[in-house]
């Protein structure tokens, strides 16, 4: 069998080991072989795209319990198309009028604590449809009266974001959010791009749920929309309007169907066991060192997934967790860890996207780097508030 490094040698692309989870910046996730096969099989064929999307609707309906569904080019596009749907309904002249939303109910309410950044601001996906965002509450507190008070005759929809990126406290629970919106005839769209639970959000009564196909489903780069049939149809209709520039190809639609079918057959317990073995190995690699504490922690939004959280006391451990993340990524091959919360004094290692043989490399890198920190310290990265954008500013150089 080919070694995982062969691809990098052949393509000339720099190798990378992803211990950070599903990350768009690293190519999202490892697509299943069934997905790759399905995509290759449809690429050289013509198909009736409405029939293909209707087939996708059947698979989506079966897995989510929604009345209908369709595939988009990304979850982000799914949010934009579904916001558009709540403004235009199935009226083609309105579909073509967007992003000008004059004369339509065009406001979308969302809690301020949900306005996160997943590589782009979530609220921009709302504005892209021509809607106006109405923030509810303050950065860390949204109360029910604020939501109720923000809804007017101009309200088209309410958006609810489920994510480890959102504020974890002081937010309105989804079932209450839905009840308040429904009492005022406002449909609720749930952005659950990165969630495992394919049925639970619609069960709360939410009208629409949006997922990524390229996160836990290990599918192609695509989005999945499911829920109320009239809204799903109106969302699908945006393909003759603003969503033309967000076109999803036949290969991604067919690949998403294959990913959903593979999800139904997947031995989830075996996947968990493999992930746990990697976590135990990494925990062992981080043990017995002064000022270093490693613990296995559950996912914050209840996905059935654990991660290894590593805390460091810089005075005893010789370096900060930021320096640890930096040093692990500077090795050959780079090992990318989950460091977006490193200001809190910990980083995490995520086992969900490893190829055979990589867990050992991560364990070795972790041990070596921690031992080096204890011996002689690590270079402490300076605060760099624009690190994320620099890769864009300097690209393609
Ligand atoms: C990843 C993510 C998105 C974006 O999903 P894409 O399919 O990559 O567009 C949107 N919302 C949340 C909460 C996410 O985690």
Short mmCIF file of C-alpha atoms and ligand atoms in Angstrom, two decimals:
data_model
loop_
_atom_site.label_atom_id
_atom_site.label_comp_id
_atom_site.label_asym_id
_atom_site.label_seq_id
_atom_site.Cartn_x
_atom_site.Cartn_y
_atom_site.Cartn_z
CA UNK A 1 0.00 0.00 0.00
CA UNK A 2 1.17 3.49 -0.79
CA UNK A 3 2.66 5.42 2.09
CA UNK A 4 0.75 8.56 3.03
CA UNK A 5 3.81 10.65 2.17
CA UNK A 6 3.84 9.45 -1.47
CA UNK A 7 1.18 11.94 -2.50
CA UNK A 8 3.30 14.84 -1.28
CA UNK A 9 6.40 13.58 -3.06
CA UNK A 10 4.48 13.14 -6.32
CA UNK A 11 2.56 16.42 -6.18
CA UNK A 12 5.37 18.55 -4.83
CA UNK A 13 3.02 19.92 -2.17
CA UNK A 14 4.35 20.31 1.38
CA UNK A 15 3.21 17.45 3.67
CA UNK A 16 1.12 18.20 6.73
CA UNK A 17 -0.30 16.13 9.60
CA UNK A 18 -3.64 17.37 10.84
CA UNK A 19 -4.20 16.90 14.58
CA UNK A 20 -6.56 19.88 14.73
CA UNK A 21 -9.92 18.51 13.48
CA UNK A 22 -11.82 19.30 10.31
CA UNK A 23 -10.16 22.43 8.98
CA UNK A 24 -10.98 24.17 5.72
CA UNK A 25 -7.48 25.63 5.65
CA UNK A 26 -6.02 22.11 5.53
CA UNK A 27 -8.49 20.63 3.04
CA UNK A 28 -11.36 19.96 5.49
CA UNK A 29 -11.35 16.17 6.02
CA UNK A 30 -10.33 12.82 4.57
CA UNK A 31 -12.98 11.78 2.07
CA UNK A 32 -14.10 8.15 2.25
CA UNK A 33 -13.08 5.81 -0.59
CA UNK A 34 -16.80 5.31 -1.47
CA UNK A 35 -17.06 9.08 -1.91
CA UNK A 36 -14.05 9.25 -4.22
CA UNK A 37 -15.42 6.35 -6.29
CA UNK A 38 -18.87 7.91 -6.64
CA UNK A 39 -17.36 11.23 -7.71
CA UNK A 40 -15.11 9.62 -10.29
CA UNK A 41 -18.02 7.58 -11.69
CA UNK A 42 -20.27 10.56 -12.40
CA UNK A 43 -17.66 13.01 -13.72
CA UNK A 44 -17.62 11.65 -17.30
CA UNK A 45 -21.48 11.40 -17.56
CA UNK A 46 -24.37 13.72 -18.28
CA UNK A 47 -27.19 13.69 -15.75
CA UNK A 48 -30.43 15.53 -15.21
CA UNK A 49 -29.41 17.77 -12.31
CA UNK A 50 -32.96 18.08 -10.91
CA UNK A 51 -33.17 14.26 -10.81
CA UNK A 52 -29.76 14.08 -9.10
CA UNK A 53 -30.78 16.64 -6.47
CA UNK A 54 -34.09 14.77 -5.97
CA UNK A 55 -32.05 11.62 -5.28
CA UNK A 56 -29.97 13.63 -2.80
CA UNK A 57 -33.23 14.81 -1.21
CA UNK A 58 -34.22 11.18 -0.57
CA UNK A 59 -30.93 10.39 1.20
CA UNK A 60 -31.03 13.66 3.17
CA UNK A 61 -34.64 13.06 4.20
CA UNK A 62 -33.85 9.53 5.36
CA UNK A 63 -30.96 10.67 7.56
CA UNK A 64 -32.29 13.96 8.90
CA UNK A 65 -36.02 13.36 9.17
CA UNK A 66 -36.59 16.58 7.19
CA UNK A 67 -39.35 16.78 4.56
CA UNK A 68 -36.83 17.50 1.79
CA UNK A 69 -33.24 18.53 1.21
CA UNK A 70 -30.63 19.48 -1.35
CA UNK A 71 -26.89 19.82 -1.74
CA UNK A 72 -25.08 23.16 -1.94
CA UNK A 73 -21.41 23.97 -2.57
CA UNK A 74 -20.83 24.57 1.16
CA UNK A 75 -22.69 25.03 4.44
CA UNK A 76 -21.97 28.73 4.14
CA UNK A 77 -23.78 28.81 0.78
CA UNK A 78 -26.58 26.79 2.39
CA UNK A 79 -27.10 29.55 4.95
CA UNK A 80 -27.09 32.22 2.23
CA UNK A 81 -29.54 30.29 0.03
CA UNK A 82 -31.90 29.55 2.90
CA UNK A 83 -31.90 33.16 4.09
CA UNK A 84 -32.72 34.13 0.51
CA UNK A 85 -35.50 31.51 0.49
CA UNK A 86 -37.18 33.10 3.49
CA UNK A 87 -37.24 36.44 1.65
CA UNK A 88 -38.33 35.33 -1.82
CA UNK A 89 -40.37 32.18 -1.26
CA UNK A 90 -40.87 30.42 -4.62
CA UNK A 91 -41.49 33.67 -6.54
CA UNK A 92 -39.01 33.64 -9.46
CA UNK A 93 -39.07 37.40 -10.02
CA UNK A 94 -38.01 37.95 -6.41
CA UNK A 95 -35.32 35.23 -6.73
CA UNK A 96 -33.84 37.20 -9.63
CA UNK A 97 -34.14 40.54 -7.81
CA UNK A 98 -31.74 39.56 -4.99
CA UNK A 99 -29.41 40.77 -3.58
CA UNK A 100 -31.65 43.81 -3.79
CA UNK A 101 -34.30 42.98 -1.19
CA UNK A 102 -36.30 46.20 -1.38
CA UNK A 103 -39.92 45.67 -0.51
CA UNK A 104 -39.33 42.22 1.00
CA UNK A 105 -39.21 41.28 4.68
CA UNK A 106 -35.42 41.18 4.81
CA UNK A 107 -34.21 41.13 8.41
CA UNK A 108 -32.55 38.12 10.05
CA UNK A 109 -32.27 38.00 13.82
CA UNK A 110 -29.38 36.20 15.51
CA UNK A 111 -27.78 36.22 18.92
CA UNK A 112 -24.66 38.39 19.10
CA UNK A 113 -22.82 35.52 20.84
CA UNK A 114 -23.42 33.40 17.73
CA UNK A 115 -21.67 35.81 15.37
CA UNK A 116 -18.56 33.72 15.06
CA UNK A 117 -15.84 33.41 12.43
CA UNK A 118 -15.22 29.98 10.86
CA UNK A 119 -12.79 31.32 8.25
CA UNK A 120 -15.31 34.01 7.28
CA UNK A 121 -17.90 35.80 9.44
CA UNK A 122 -21.14 33.80 9.69
CA UNK A 123 -23.24 36.96 9.47
CA UNK A 124 -21.68 37.80 6.11
CA UNK A 125 -23.36 34.67 4.71
CA UNK A 126 -26.65 36.32 5.74
CA UNK A 127 -25.81 39.71 4.22
CA UNK A 128 -24.73 38.03 1.01
CA UNK A 129 -28.36 37.18 0.33
CA UNK A 130 -29.28 40.88 0.58
CA UNK A 131 -30.63 40.56 4.12
CA UNK A 132 -29.89 42.78 7.08
CA UNK A 133 -28.61 41.21 10.31
CA UNK A 134 -30.35 42.21 13.53
CA UNK A 135 -28.17 41.31 16.53
CA UNK A 136 -29.95 40.00 19.63
CA UNK A 137 -28.51 40.62 23.11
CA UNK A 138 -24.92 41.43 24.04
CA UNK A 139 -21.67 39.56 23.46
CA UNK A 140 -22.20 37.06 26.28
CA UNK A 141 -25.88 37.38 27.19
CA UNK A 142 -29.03 37.03 25.14
CA UNK A 143 -32.34 36.98 27.00
CA UNK A 144 -35.68 35.83 25.66
CA UNK A 145 -37.23 39.31 25.75
CA UNK A 146 -34.41 40.57 23.51
CA UNK A 147 -35.20 37.96 20.90
CA UNK A 148 -38.94 38.58 21.12
CA UNK A 149 -38.41 42.35 20.96
CA UNK A 150 -36.19 42.16 17.89
CA UNK A 151 -38.84 40.47 15.76
CA UNK A 152 -40.96 42.80 13.61
CA UNK A 153 -42.99 42.56 10.38
CA UNK A 154 -39.64 43.03 8.57
CA UNK A 155 -38.23 39.79 10.03
CA UNK A 156 -37.69 37.11 7.40
CA UNK A 157 -35.88 34.49 9.48
CA UNK A 158 -33.89 33.73 12.61
CA UNK A 159 -30.47 32.10 12.44
CA UNK A 160 -29.14 29.84 15.22
CA UNK A 161 -25.51 28.70 15.16
CA UNK A 162 -24.41 25.46 16.85
CA UNK A 163 -20.63 25.44 17.10
CA UNK A 164 -17.62 25.30 19.40
CA UNK A 165 -16.92 28.79 18.03
CA UNK A 166 -19.98 30.43 19.64
CA UNK A 167 -20.18 31.79 23.19
CA UNK A 168 -20.86 28.77 25.40
CA UNK A 169 -22.99 30.48 28.04
CA UNK A 170 -25.72 33.08 28.30
CA UNK A 171 -27.35 32.04 25.01
CA UNK A 172 -30.97 30.99 24.49
CA UNK A 173 -31.35 27.19 24.12
CA UNK A 174 -32.50 26.11 20.67
CA UNK A 175 -35.91 24.79 21.75
CA UNK A 176 -36.78 28.10 23.45
CA UNK A 177 -35.39 30.05 20.50
CA UNK A 178 -37.66 28.07 18.16
CA UNK A 179 -40.71 28.51 20.42
CA UNK A 180 -40.27 32.30 20.58
CA UNK A 181 -39.74 32.60 16.81
CA UNK A 182 -42.60 30.28 15.91
CA UNK A 183 -45.00 32.16 18.16
CA UNK A 184 -44.29 35.09 15.81
CA UNK A 185 -44.34 33.03 12.58
CA UNK A 186 -40.61 33.40 12.00
CA UNK A 187 -38.80 30.36 10.51
CA UNK A 188 -35.59 29.20 12.22
CA UNK A 189 -32.49 28.20 10.26
CA UNK A 190 -29.87 26.22 12.22
CA UNK A 191 -26.25 26.36 11.11
CA UNK A 192 -25.01 22.98 12.37
CA UNK A 193 -22.18 22.76 9.85
CA UNK A 194 -19.83 20.87 12.13
CA UNK A 195 -22.28 18.70 14.09
CA UNK A 196 -22.75 14.91 14.07
CA UNK A 197 -26.40 14.92 15.07
CA UNK A 198 -28.30 14.73 11.79
CA UNK A 199 -31.80 14.52 13.25
CA UNK A 200 -31.86 16.34 16.60
CA UNK A 201 -32.00 19.94 15.46
CA UNK A 202 -35.08 19.48 13.29
CA UNK A 203 -36.64 17.54 16.19
CA UNK A 204 -36.62 20.75 18.25
CA UNK A 205 -39.02 22.16 15.65
CA UNK A 206 -36.42 24.20 13.75
CA UNK A 207 -37.48 24.68 10.13
CA UNK A 208 -34.14 24.23 8.38
CA UNK A 209 -30.79 22.73 9.31
CA UNK A 210 -27.55 23.17 7.37
CA UNK A 211 -24.50 20.83 7.52
CA UNK A 212 -21.12 20.57 5.83
CA UNK A 213 -20.55 17.41 3.80
CA UNK A 214 -16.79 17.76 4.24
CA UNK A 215 -16.64 17.71 8.03
CA UNK A 216 -17.63 14.64 10.06
CA UNK A 217 -19.39 13.07 7.07
CA UNK A 218 -16.02 12.79 5.28
CA UNK A 219 -17.66 13.73 2.00
CA UNK A 220 -16.71 16.12 -0.80
CA UNK A 221 -16.61 19.88 -0.28
CA UNK A 222 -20.35 20.59 -0.17
CA UNK A 223 -23.22 21.66 2.07
CA UNK A 224 -26.44 19.87 3.01
CA UNK A 225 -29.75 21.62 3.59
CA UNK A 226 -32.72 19.79 5.17
CA UNK A 227 -36.12 20.66 6.58
CA UNK A 228 -39.47 22.17 5.63
CA UNK A 229 -40.31 21.33 2.03
CA UNK A 230 -41.64 24.75 0.95
CA UNK A 231 -38.53 26.49 2.26
CA UNK A 232 -36.17 23.84 0.88
CA UNK A 233 -37.76 24.28 -2.56
CA UNK A 234 -37.37 28.07 -2.32
CA UNK A 235 -33.73 27.60 -1.27
CA UNK A 236 -33.10 25.27 -4.20
CA UNK A 237 -34.65 27.87 -6.51
CA UNK A 238 -31.87 30.30 -5.64
CA UNK A 239 -29.74 28.27 -8.07
CA UNK A 240 -31.40 30.36 -10.80
CA UNK A 241 -30.36 33.49 -8.91
CA UNK A 242 -27.66 34.44 -6.41
CA UNK A 243 -26.55 30.81 -5.93
CA UNK A 244 -25.38 30.51 -9.53
CA UNK A 245 -22.04 31.81 -8.29
CA UNK A 246 -22.13 29.12 -5.59
CA UNK A 247 -22.71 26.31 -8.06
CA UNK A 248 -22.32 22.77 -6.78
CA UNK A 249 -21.15 20.20 -9.33
CA UNK A 250 -22.71 16.82 -10.10
CA UNK A 251 -19.64 15.12 -8.59
CA UNK A 252 -20.14 16.83 -5.22
CA UNK A 253 -23.87 16.06 -5.16
CA UNK A 254 -23.25 12.41 -5.97
CA UNK A 255 -20.30 12.29 -3.57
CA UNK A 256 -22.49 13.72 -0.80
CA UNK A 257 -25.11 11.01 -1.39
CA UNK A 258 -22.29 8.43 -1.11
CA UNK A 259 -21.06 10.06 2.12
CA UNK A 260 -24.56 9.93 3.64
CA UNK A 261 -24.93 6.26 2.68
CA UNK A 262 -21.47 5.50 4.08
CA UNK A 263 -22.46 7.29 7.30
CA UNK A 264 -25.39 4.89 7.70
CA UNK A 265 -23.08 1.89 7.30
CA UNK A 266 -20.13 3.30 9.25
CA UNK A 267 -18.93 1.33 12.28
CA UNK A 268 -19.00 4.35 14.58
CA UNK A 269 -17.82 2.36 17.61
CA UNK A 270 -14.71 1.23 15.72
CA UNK A 271 -13.94 4.83 14.72
CA UNK A 272 -14.28 5.93 18.36
CA UNK A 273 -11.99 3.10 19.53
CA UNK A 274 -9.33 4.13 17.02
CA UNK A 275 -9.57 7.75 18.16
CA UNK A 276 -9.38 6.74 21.84
CA UNK A 277 -6.22 4.71 21.16
CA UNK A 278 -4.56 7.80 19.64
CA UNK A 279 -5.68 9.94 22.59
CA UNK A 280 -4.24 7.46 25.12
CA UNK A 281 -0.97 7.35 23.21
CA UNK A 282 -0.71 11.14 23.19
CA UNK A 283 -1.69 11.42 26.84
CA UNK A 284 1.10 8.99 27.71
CA UNK A 285 3.54 11.05 25.61
CA UNK A 286 2.66 14.17 27.65
CA UNK A 287 2.87 12.49 31.07
CA UNK A 288 5.55 12.71 33.75
CA UNK A 289 6.73 16.22 32.87
CA UNK A 290 6.73 19.11 35.33
CA UNK A 291 4.12 21.78 34.61
CA UNK A 292 2.34 19.75 31.91
CA UNK A 293 -1.17 18.39 32.42
CA UNK A 294 -2.92 16.35 29.75
CA UNK A 295 -6.56 15.33 30.01
CA UNK A 296 -9.04 13.75 27.64
CA UNK A 297 -12.05 16.07 27.29
CA UNK A 298 -15.40 15.70 25.52
CA UNK A 299 -16.46 17.88 22.59
CA UNK A 300 -18.14 21.11 23.79
CA UNK A 301 -21.23 20.73 21.56
CA UNK A 302 -21.79 17.06 22.47
CA UNK A 303 -20.41 15.53 19.30
CA UNK A 304 -19.36 11.96 20.17
CA UNK A 305 -15.70 12.89 20.01
CA UNK A 306 -12.98 13.46 22.61
CA UNK A 307 -9.80 15.48 22.35
CA UNK A 308 -6.58 15.66 24.36
CA UNK A 309 -6.26 18.99 26.16
CA UNK A 310 -2.74 19.95 27.17
CA UNK A 311 -2.24 22.62 29.83
CA UNK A 312 1.22 24.08 30.49
CA UNK A 313 2.50 26.21 33.28
CA UNK A 314 5.29 28.05 31.42
CA UNK A 315 7.44 28.54 34.53
CA UNK A 316 7.62 24.80 35.22
CA UNK A 317 7.24 23.40 31.71
CA UNK A 318 9.76 25.78 30.12
CA UNK A 319 7.37 27.17 27.50
CA UNK A 320 3.79 28.23 26.88
CA UNK A 321 1.23 26.16 24.97
CA UNK A 322 1.47 28.72 22.17
CA UNK A 323 5.18 27.98 21.83
CA UNK A 324 4.39 24.25 21.88
CA UNK A 325 1.87 24.60 19.03
CA UNK A 326 4.32 26.78 17.09
CA UNK A 327 7.21 24.32 17.54
CA UNK A 328 5.11 21.27 16.57
CA UNK A 329 4.04 23.04 13.36
CA UNK A 330 7.65 24.02 12.61
CA UNK A 331 8.82 20.38 12.49
CA UNK A 332 9.11 18.12 9.45
CA UNK A 333 6.42 17.20 8.58
CA UNK A 334 4.42 19.99 10.27
CA UNK A 335 1.97 18.76 12.93
CA UNK A 336 -0.96 21.16 13.20
CA UNK A 337 -2.74 21.22 16.57
CA UNK A 338 -5.91 22.92 17.73
CA UNK A 339 -4.61 26.17 19.19
CA UNK A 340 -7.37 28.75 18.67
CA UNK A 341 -8.00 28.89 22.43
CA UNK A 342 -4.33 28.91 23.48
CA UNK A 343 -4.82 32.21 25.33
CA UNK A 344 -6.70 30.16 27.94
CA UNK A 345 -3.52 28.20 28.67
CA UNK A 346 -4.24 25.00 26.76
CA UNK A 347 -4.21 23.52 23.29
CA UNK A 348 -5.95 20.40 22.02
CA UNK A 349 -5.08 17.45 19.83
CA UNK A 350 -7.91 16.09 17.71
CA UNK A 351 -7.71 12.49 16.47
CA UNK A 352 -10.56 12.59 13.93
CA UNK A 353 -8.52 13.12 10.76
CA UNK A 354 -5.52 10.83 11.04
CA UNK A 355 -4.15 8.44 8.46
CA UNK A 356 -2.57 5.15 9.66
CA UNK A 357 0.89 5.79 11.06
CA UNK A 358 0.33 9.46 11.87
CA UNK A 359 -0.78 9.09 15.51
CA UNK A 360 2.70 7.77 16.33
CA UNK A 361 4.39 10.70 14.60
CA UNK A 362 2.21 13.13 16.59
CA UNK A 363 3.07 11.34 19.85
CA UNK A 364 6.80 11.47 19.10
CA UNK A 365 6.66 15.12 18.09
CA UNK A 366 4.73 15.99 21.24
CA UNK A 367 7.19 14.17 23.53
CA UNK A 368 10.28 15.58 21.81
CA UNK A 369 8.93 19.12 21.87
CA UNK A 370 7.87 18.96 25.53
CA UNK A 371 11.26 17.53 26.51
CA UNK A 372 13.01 20.27 24.55
CA UNK A 373 10.87 22.87 26.33
CA UNK A 374 11.85 21.44 29.72
CA UNK A 375 15.54 21.35 28.77
CA UNK A 376 16.07 24.66 27.05
CA UNK A 377 12.69 26.35 26.49
CA UNK A 378 11.02 27.09 23.15
CA UNK A 379 10.85 30.23 21.10
CA UNK A 380 7.80 32.16 22.31
CA UNK A 381 5.81 33.47 19.33
CA UNK A 382 5.04 37.19 19.49
CA UNK A 383 1.44 38.32 19.50
CA UNK A 384 0.40 38.49 15.86
CA UNK A 385 -3.18 39.61 15.52
CA UNK A 386 -3.15 39.37 11.73
CA UNK A 387 -1.53 35.94 11.44
CA UNK A 388 -4.66 34.52 9.83
CA UNK A 389 -4.83 37.12 7.09
CA UNK A 390 -1.12 37.22 6.31
CA UNK A 391 -1.32 34.00 4.30
CA UNK A 392 -3.82 35.78 2.06
CA UNK A 393 -1.90 39.06 1.86
CA UNK A 394 1.30 37.30 0.76
CA UNK A 395 -0.34 34.74 -1.50
CA UNK A 396 0.77 33.34 -3.95
CA UNK A 397 4.32 34.18 -2.84
C1 LIG B 1 -17.40 25.10 9.12
C2 LIG B 1 -18.55 25.92 9.49
C3 LIG B 1 -19.23 26.65 8.53
C4 LIG B 1 -18.78 26.69 7.11
O1 LIG B 1 -19.01 25.48 6.48
P1 LIG B 1 -18.58 25.30 4.96
O2 LIG B 1 -19.29 24.06 4.54
O3 LIG B 1 -17.11 25.12 4.97
O4 LIG B 1 -19.03 26.51 4.25
C5 LIG B 1 -20.34 27.35 8.88
N1 LIG B 1 -20.77 27.37 10.15
C6 LIG B 1 -20.15 26.69 11.12
C7 LIG B 1 -20.70 26.73 12.50
C8 LIG B 1 -19.01 25.93 10.83
O5 LIG B 1 -18.39 25.24 11.77
#
